[in-house]
Short mmCIF file of C-alpha atoms and ligand atoms in Angstrom, two decimals:
data_model
loop_
_atom_site.label_atom_id
_atom_site.label_comp_id
_atom_site.label_asym_id
_atom_site.label_seq_id
_atom_site.Cartn_x
_atom_site.Cartn_y
_atom_site.Cartn_z
CA MET A 248 -26.72 -68.70 25.87
CA LYS A 249 -23.07 -68.98 24.89
CA LYS A 250 -23.76 -66.88 21.83
CA PHE A 251 -25.47 -64.26 23.98
CA LEU A 252 -22.41 -64.04 26.25
CA LYS A 253 -20.13 -63.69 23.30
CA VAL A 254 -22.17 -60.81 21.89
CA THR A 255 -22.29 -59.14 25.30
CA ALA A 256 -18.52 -59.45 25.62
CA ILE A 257 -17.97 -57.91 22.20
CA VAL A 258 -20.34 -55.04 23.00
CA MET A 259 -18.51 -54.43 26.28
CA VAL A 260 -15.13 -54.39 24.56
CA PHE A 261 -16.42 -51.81 22.07
CA ALA A 262 -17.92 -49.73 24.84
CA MET A 263 -14.59 -49.75 26.68
CA LEU A 264 -12.67 -48.79 23.55
CA ALA A 265 -15.09 -45.96 22.87
CA CYS A 266 -14.63 -44.75 26.43
CA PHE A 267 -10.82 -44.90 26.15
CA ALA A 268 -10.93 -42.92 22.95
CA ALA A 269 -13.25 -40.28 24.40
CA CYS A 270 -11.60 -40.08 27.83
CA GLY A 271 -8.11 -40.14 26.33
CA SER A 272 -8.72 -37.11 24.17
CA ALA A 273 -10.04 -34.95 26.99
CA PRO A 274 -7.24 -32.47 27.74
CA GLU A 275 -6.03 -32.15 31.33
CA LYS A 276 -5.82 -28.37 30.91
CA GLU A 277 -6.47 -26.12 27.96
CA ALA A 278 -3.76 -26.67 25.35
CA GLU A 279 -1.47 -23.70 24.68
CA LYS A 280 -2.40 -21.67 21.64
CA GLU A 281 -0.35 -22.28 18.54
CA THR A 282 1.70 -19.36 17.26
CA LEU A 283 1.12 -17.71 13.90
CA VAL A 284 4.34 -16.03 12.82
CA MET A 285 3.98 -13.07 10.48
CA ALA A 286 6.87 -11.30 8.79
CA THR A 287 6.62 -7.65 7.89
CA ASN A 288 8.75 -4.56 7.35
CA ALA A 289 7.47 -2.02 9.85
CA ALA A 290 8.52 1.07 7.89
CA PHE A 291 5.51 1.27 5.63
CA PRO A 292 2.83 3.53 7.16
CA PRO A 293 -0.13 3.19 7.42
CA TYR A 294 0.15 -0.55 6.73
CA GLU A 295 2.89 -1.31 9.26
CA TYR A 296 4.97 0.97 11.43
CA LYS A 297 5.99 1.36 15.02
CA GLU A 298 4.57 3.60 17.73
CA GLY A 299 7.21 3.35 20.42
CA ASP A 300 7.82 -0.37 20.81
CA GLU A 301 4.42 -1.29 19.49
CA PHE A 302 3.65 -2.48 15.96
CA VAL A 303 0.61 -0.75 14.49
CA GLY A 304 -1.09 -0.40 11.13
CA ILE A 305 -3.61 -1.98 8.78
CA ASP A 306 -1.65 -5.18 8.15
CA ILE A 307 -0.90 -5.66 11.85
CA GLU A 308 -4.60 -5.38 12.75
CA ILE A 309 -5.70 -7.65 9.89
CA ALA A 310 -3.12 -10.25 10.94
CA GLN A 311 -4.31 -10.02 14.55
CA ALA A 312 -7.93 -10.44 13.46
CA ILE A 313 -6.96 -13.51 11.40
CA ALA A 314 -5.00 -15.00 14.32
CA ASP A 315 -8.01 -14.41 16.59
CA LYS A 316 -10.27 -16.23 14.15
CA LEU A 317 -7.83 -19.17 13.97
CA GLY A 318 -7.49 -19.24 17.76
CA MET A 319 -3.75 -18.61 17.45
CA THR A 320 -1.27 -16.21 19.04
CA LEU A 321 0.22 -13.70 16.60
CA GLU A 322 3.98 -13.22 16.60
CA ILE A 323 5.42 -10.34 14.55
CA LYS A 324 8.89 -10.45 12.99
CA ASP A 325 10.14 -7.12 11.66
CA VAL A 326 12.56 -7.92 8.82
CA GLU A 327 13.87 -6.40 5.59
CA PHE A 328 11.18 -6.37 2.92
CA GLY A 329 13.38 -8.39 0.56
CA SER A 330 13.78 -11.28 3.00
CA ILE A 331 10.08 -11.89 3.58
CA ILE A 332 9.39 -14.17 0.59
CA GLY A 333 12.50 -16.31 1.21
CA GLY A 334 11.58 -16.68 4.89
CA VAL A 335 8.03 -17.71 4.00
CA GLN A 336 9.38 -20.25 1.49
CA THR A 337 11.66 -21.83 4.09
CA ASP A 338 8.97 -21.86 6.80
CA LYS A 339 10.80 -19.36 8.95
CA PHE A 340 7.57 -17.35 8.86
CA ASP A 341 4.02 -18.67 8.40
CA MET A 342 2.99 -15.66 6.36
CA GLY A 343 4.22 -12.36 4.99
CA ILE A 344 1.97 -9.33 5.39
CA ALA A 345 3.69 -6.17 4.27
CA GLY A 346 1.57 -4.24 1.79
CA MET A 347 2.92 -6.87 -0.55
CA THR A 348 1.93 -6.68 -4.17
CA VAL A 349 0.93 -9.85 -6.00
CA THR A 350 3.27 -10.26 -8.98
CA ASP A 351 3.75 -13.14 -11.44
CA GLU A 352 7.35 -13.47 -10.35
CA ARG A 353 6.49 -13.74 -6.65
CA LEU A 354 3.73 -16.23 -7.48
CA GLN A 355 6.46 -18.59 -8.66
CA SER A 356 7.89 -18.65 -5.13
CA VAL A 357 4.84 -18.39 -2.86
CA ASN A 358 1.06 -18.46 -2.88
CA PHE A 359 -0.98 -15.35 -2.20
CA SER A 360 -4.24 -15.05 -0.28
CA THR A 361 -7.17 -13.21 -1.78
CA SER A 362 -6.35 -9.54 -2.07
CA TYR A 363 -7.40 -7.30 0.83
CA ALA A 364 -6.36 -3.88 -0.50
CA THR A 365 -5.26 -1.97 -3.59
CA GLY A 366 -1.97 -0.17 -3.87
CA ILE A 367 -0.96 2.46 -6.39
CA GLN A 368 2.62 3.28 -7.28
CA VAL A 369 3.09 7.04 -7.28
CA VAL A 370 5.96 9.45 -7.74
CA ILE A 371 7.16 11.88 -5.06
CA VAL A 372 9.16 14.92 -6.17
CA ALA A 373 10.37 18.14 -4.56
CA SER A 374 7.67 20.82 -4.77
CA ASP A 375 10.09 23.23 -6.48
CA SER A 376 11.17 20.61 -9.01
CA ASN A 377 10.42 21.03 -12.71
CA ILE A 378 9.16 17.45 -12.82
CA LYS A 379 5.41 18.02 -13.04
CA SER A 380 4.09 14.93 -14.82
CA LEU A 381 5.06 11.35 -15.66
CA ASP A 382 6.32 12.59 -19.05
CA ASP A 383 9.03 14.55 -17.27
CA LEU A 384 10.53 11.36 -15.82
CA LYS A 385 13.55 10.44 -17.93
CA GLY A 386 15.77 7.38 -17.96
CA ASP A 387 18.45 9.19 -19.98
CA GLY A 388 20.87 9.69 -17.09
CA SER A 389 19.69 13.24 -16.36
CA MET A 390 17.98 12.22 -13.13
CA LYS A 391 18.03 9.53 -10.43
CA PHE A 392 15.12 7.56 -9.03
CA GLY A 393 14.98 6.52 -5.37
CA VAL A 394 13.18 3.32 -4.41
CA GLN A 395 12.87 0.91 -1.51
CA GLN A 396 14.93 -2.11 -2.49
CA ASP A 397 13.14 -5.24 -3.70
CA THR A 398 9.75 -3.55 -3.90
CA THR A 399 7.69 -3.34 -7.07
CA GLY A 400 8.72 0.32 -7.35
CA ASP A 401 12.33 -0.93 -7.54
CA ILE A 402 11.54 -3.79 -9.92
CA TYR A 403 9.58 -1.66 -12.39
CA ALA A 404 11.80 1.43 -12.24
CA SER A 405 14.97 -0.65 -12.72
CA ASP A 406 13.55 -2.32 -15.80
CA THR A 407 14.53 -1.31 -19.32
CA ALA A 408 12.87 1.59 -21.14
CA GLU A 409 11.05 -0.76 -23.49
CA ASN A 410 9.43 -2.41 -20.43
CA GLY A 411 8.41 0.97 -19.02
CA GLY A 412 11.37 1.40 -16.64
CA TYR A 413 14.21 3.91 -16.39
CA GLY A 414 17.18 1.54 -16.39
CA GLU A 415 19.02 0.04 -13.44
CA ASP A 416 21.84 2.63 -13.60
CA ASN A 417 19.39 5.44 -12.90
CA VAL A 418 17.88 3.84 -9.81
CA ILE A 419 19.25 4.11 -6.27
CA ARG A 420 17.97 1.52 -3.82
CA TYR A 421 17.35 2.29 -0.15
CA LYS A 422 16.49 0.03 2.77
CA THR A 423 13.28 1.87 3.56
CA GLY A 424 10.97 4.29 1.82
CA ALA A 425 11.85 6.85 4.48
CA ASP A 426 15.53 6.63 3.47
CA ALA A 427 14.59 7.16 -0.19
CA VAL A 428 12.55 10.22 0.82
CA GLN A 429 15.54 11.57 2.80
CA ALA A 430 17.65 11.19 -0.36
CA LEU A 431 15.04 13.16 -2.30
CA LYS A 432 15.19 15.97 0.26
CA THR A 433 18.96 16.22 -0.03
CA GLY A 434 18.86 16.10 -3.83
CA LYS A 435 20.57 12.71 -4.24
CA VAL A 436 17.55 11.52 -6.21
CA GLN A 437 14.99 13.60 -8.09
CA ALA A 438 11.98 11.27 -7.78
CA VAL A 439 10.88 8.50 -5.42
CA ILE A 440 8.62 5.75 -6.72
CA ILE A 441 6.62 4.19 -3.93
CA ASP A 442 3.13 3.01 -2.89
CA ASN A 443 0.57 5.80 -2.50
CA GLU A 444 -0.35 5.47 1.16
CA PRO A 445 3.21 5.53 2.51
CA ALA A 446 3.88 8.31 -0.02
CA LYS A 447 1.13 10.41 1.57
CA ALA A 448 2.47 9.71 5.05
CA PHE A 449 6.02 10.69 4.02
CA VAL A 450 4.89 13.88 2.26
CA GLU A 451 2.86 14.85 5.31
CA ALA A 452 5.84 14.31 7.58
CA ASN A 453 8.30 16.21 5.37
CA GLU A 454 7.97 19.76 4.05
CA GLY A 455 8.67 20.67 0.44
CA LEU A 456 7.56 17.43 -1.19
CA GLU A 457 4.61 16.56 -3.37
CA ILE A 458 3.08 13.59 -5.15
CA LEU A 459 2.59 13.82 -8.91
CA ASP A 460 -1.07 13.69 -9.79
CA ALA A 461 -0.83 10.43 -11.76
CA GLU A 462 -0.88 6.68 -11.18
CA TRP A 463 2.34 5.02 -12.15
CA ALA A 464 0.94 1.49 -11.59
CA ARG A 465 -2.04 -0.09 -9.83
CA GLU A 466 -1.57 -3.27 -7.77
CA ASP A 467 -3.22 -5.77 -5.41
CA TYR A 468 -1.95 -6.39 -1.88
CA ALA A 469 -2.21 -9.91 -0.48
CA ILE A 470 -0.71 -12.23 2.13
CA ALA A 471 2.20 -14.48 1.10
CA ILE A 472 2.09 -18.10 2.30
CA ALA A 473 4.37 -21.06 1.47
CA LYS A 474 3.26 -23.07 -1.56
CA GLU A 475 3.03 -26.32 0.46
CA ASN A 476 0.98 -24.72 3.23
CA THR A 477 -2.36 -24.90 1.44
CA GLU A 478 -4.07 -25.59 4.75
CA LEU A 479 -3.07 -22.18 6.13
CA LEU A 480 -3.89 -20.51 2.81
CA GLU A 481 -7.42 -21.85 3.01
CA LYS A 482 -7.82 -20.82 6.65
CA VAL A 483 -6.51 -17.33 5.93
CA ASN A 484 -8.79 -16.92 2.91
CA ASN A 485 -11.78 -18.06 4.97
CA ALA A 486 -10.85 -15.65 7.77
CA LEU A 487 -10.45 -12.78 5.27
CA ALA A 488 -13.85 -13.58 3.73
CA GLU A 489 -15.46 -13.52 7.18
CA LEU A 490 -13.72 -10.27 8.13
CA GLU A 491 -14.93 -8.73 4.90
CA LYS A 492 -18.50 -9.91 5.48
CA GLU A 493 -18.51 -8.62 9.05
CA GLY A 494 -17.30 -5.21 7.85
CA LYS A 495 -14.20 -5.58 10.03
CA LEU A 496 -11.80 -5.28 7.10
CA ALA A 497 -13.32 -1.97 6.00
CA GLU A 498 -13.34 -0.78 9.62
CA ILE A 499 -9.59 -1.45 9.99
CA ILE A 500 -8.76 0.23 6.67
CA ASP A 501 -10.99 3.26 7.44
CA LYS A 502 -9.29 3.67 10.81
CA TYR A 503 -5.93 4.29 9.12
CA ILE A 504 -7.10 5.73 5.78
CA PRO A 505 -10.10 7.90 6.62
CA ALA A 506 -12.35 8.39 3.59
CA LYS A 507 -12.40 12.02 2.47
N1 LIG B 696 3.80 -2.94 -2.57
C1 LIG B 696 5.22 -2.93 -2.73
C2 LIG B 696 5.72 -4.32 -3.01
O1 LIG B 696 5.05 -5.26 -2.76
C3 LIG B 696 5.94 -2.34 -1.52
C4 LIG B 696 5.72 -3.06 -0.25
C5 LIG B 696 6.56 -2.56 0.92
O2 LIG B 696 7.48 -1.78 0.76
N2 LIG B 696 6.27 -2.99 2.10
O3 LIG B 696 6.79 -4.50 -3.51
#
């Protein structure tokens, strides 16, 4: 009999503990959604730009779709392109989405998600220019190249001739691609090296410019995440895979880059 009581008491204690655990975890009200902070440079149409006060573009919609899948609230920080990686490294931002090319050098500082788009570096020139092909681009001091600072266009163009560049002295860096294009229009630079989709948008918005019919470099765009934050990297990769499977990724890209 004593033994029976003892067992009953133990069972009751366990039952009470189980109840405490279960009841304790029931939230009083729905917990507030966690924030997912993305850094971008909203001067890169059609990936990220502003319409009035609103951020729009492929990257903005992909980030929103990822946040939705993670049950988080998206917060957008519009910063200089060159400060995105540093901010991701120091946890100021959870992720950088900015038409950002995966490079070996950047991979030493941050991790990248799976790639969600391809970028091509192209060359914009004035339509009446005698630069008609990549062979006409010279790093001999006879011409200047405009780039957006800290982008791959900048990094490659500023490199030495033996590495395929035109030399740092021949490159002028601007804060945005739009500023570089302005410099091309006023003759301060004779060529702008930039990603193909913004190039198309800039040429469309400005008369007298054209894109050389050649690929200067082909690249993968991906999302930058801090090296330690492997948990977020995995969640983002899973979300991207789902978005791809659902056709949502293609839908977002097609909305901004209609197939011809
Ligand atoms: N794809 C280029 C890079 O990663 C440019 C990106 C941008 O200007 N937003 O450097």
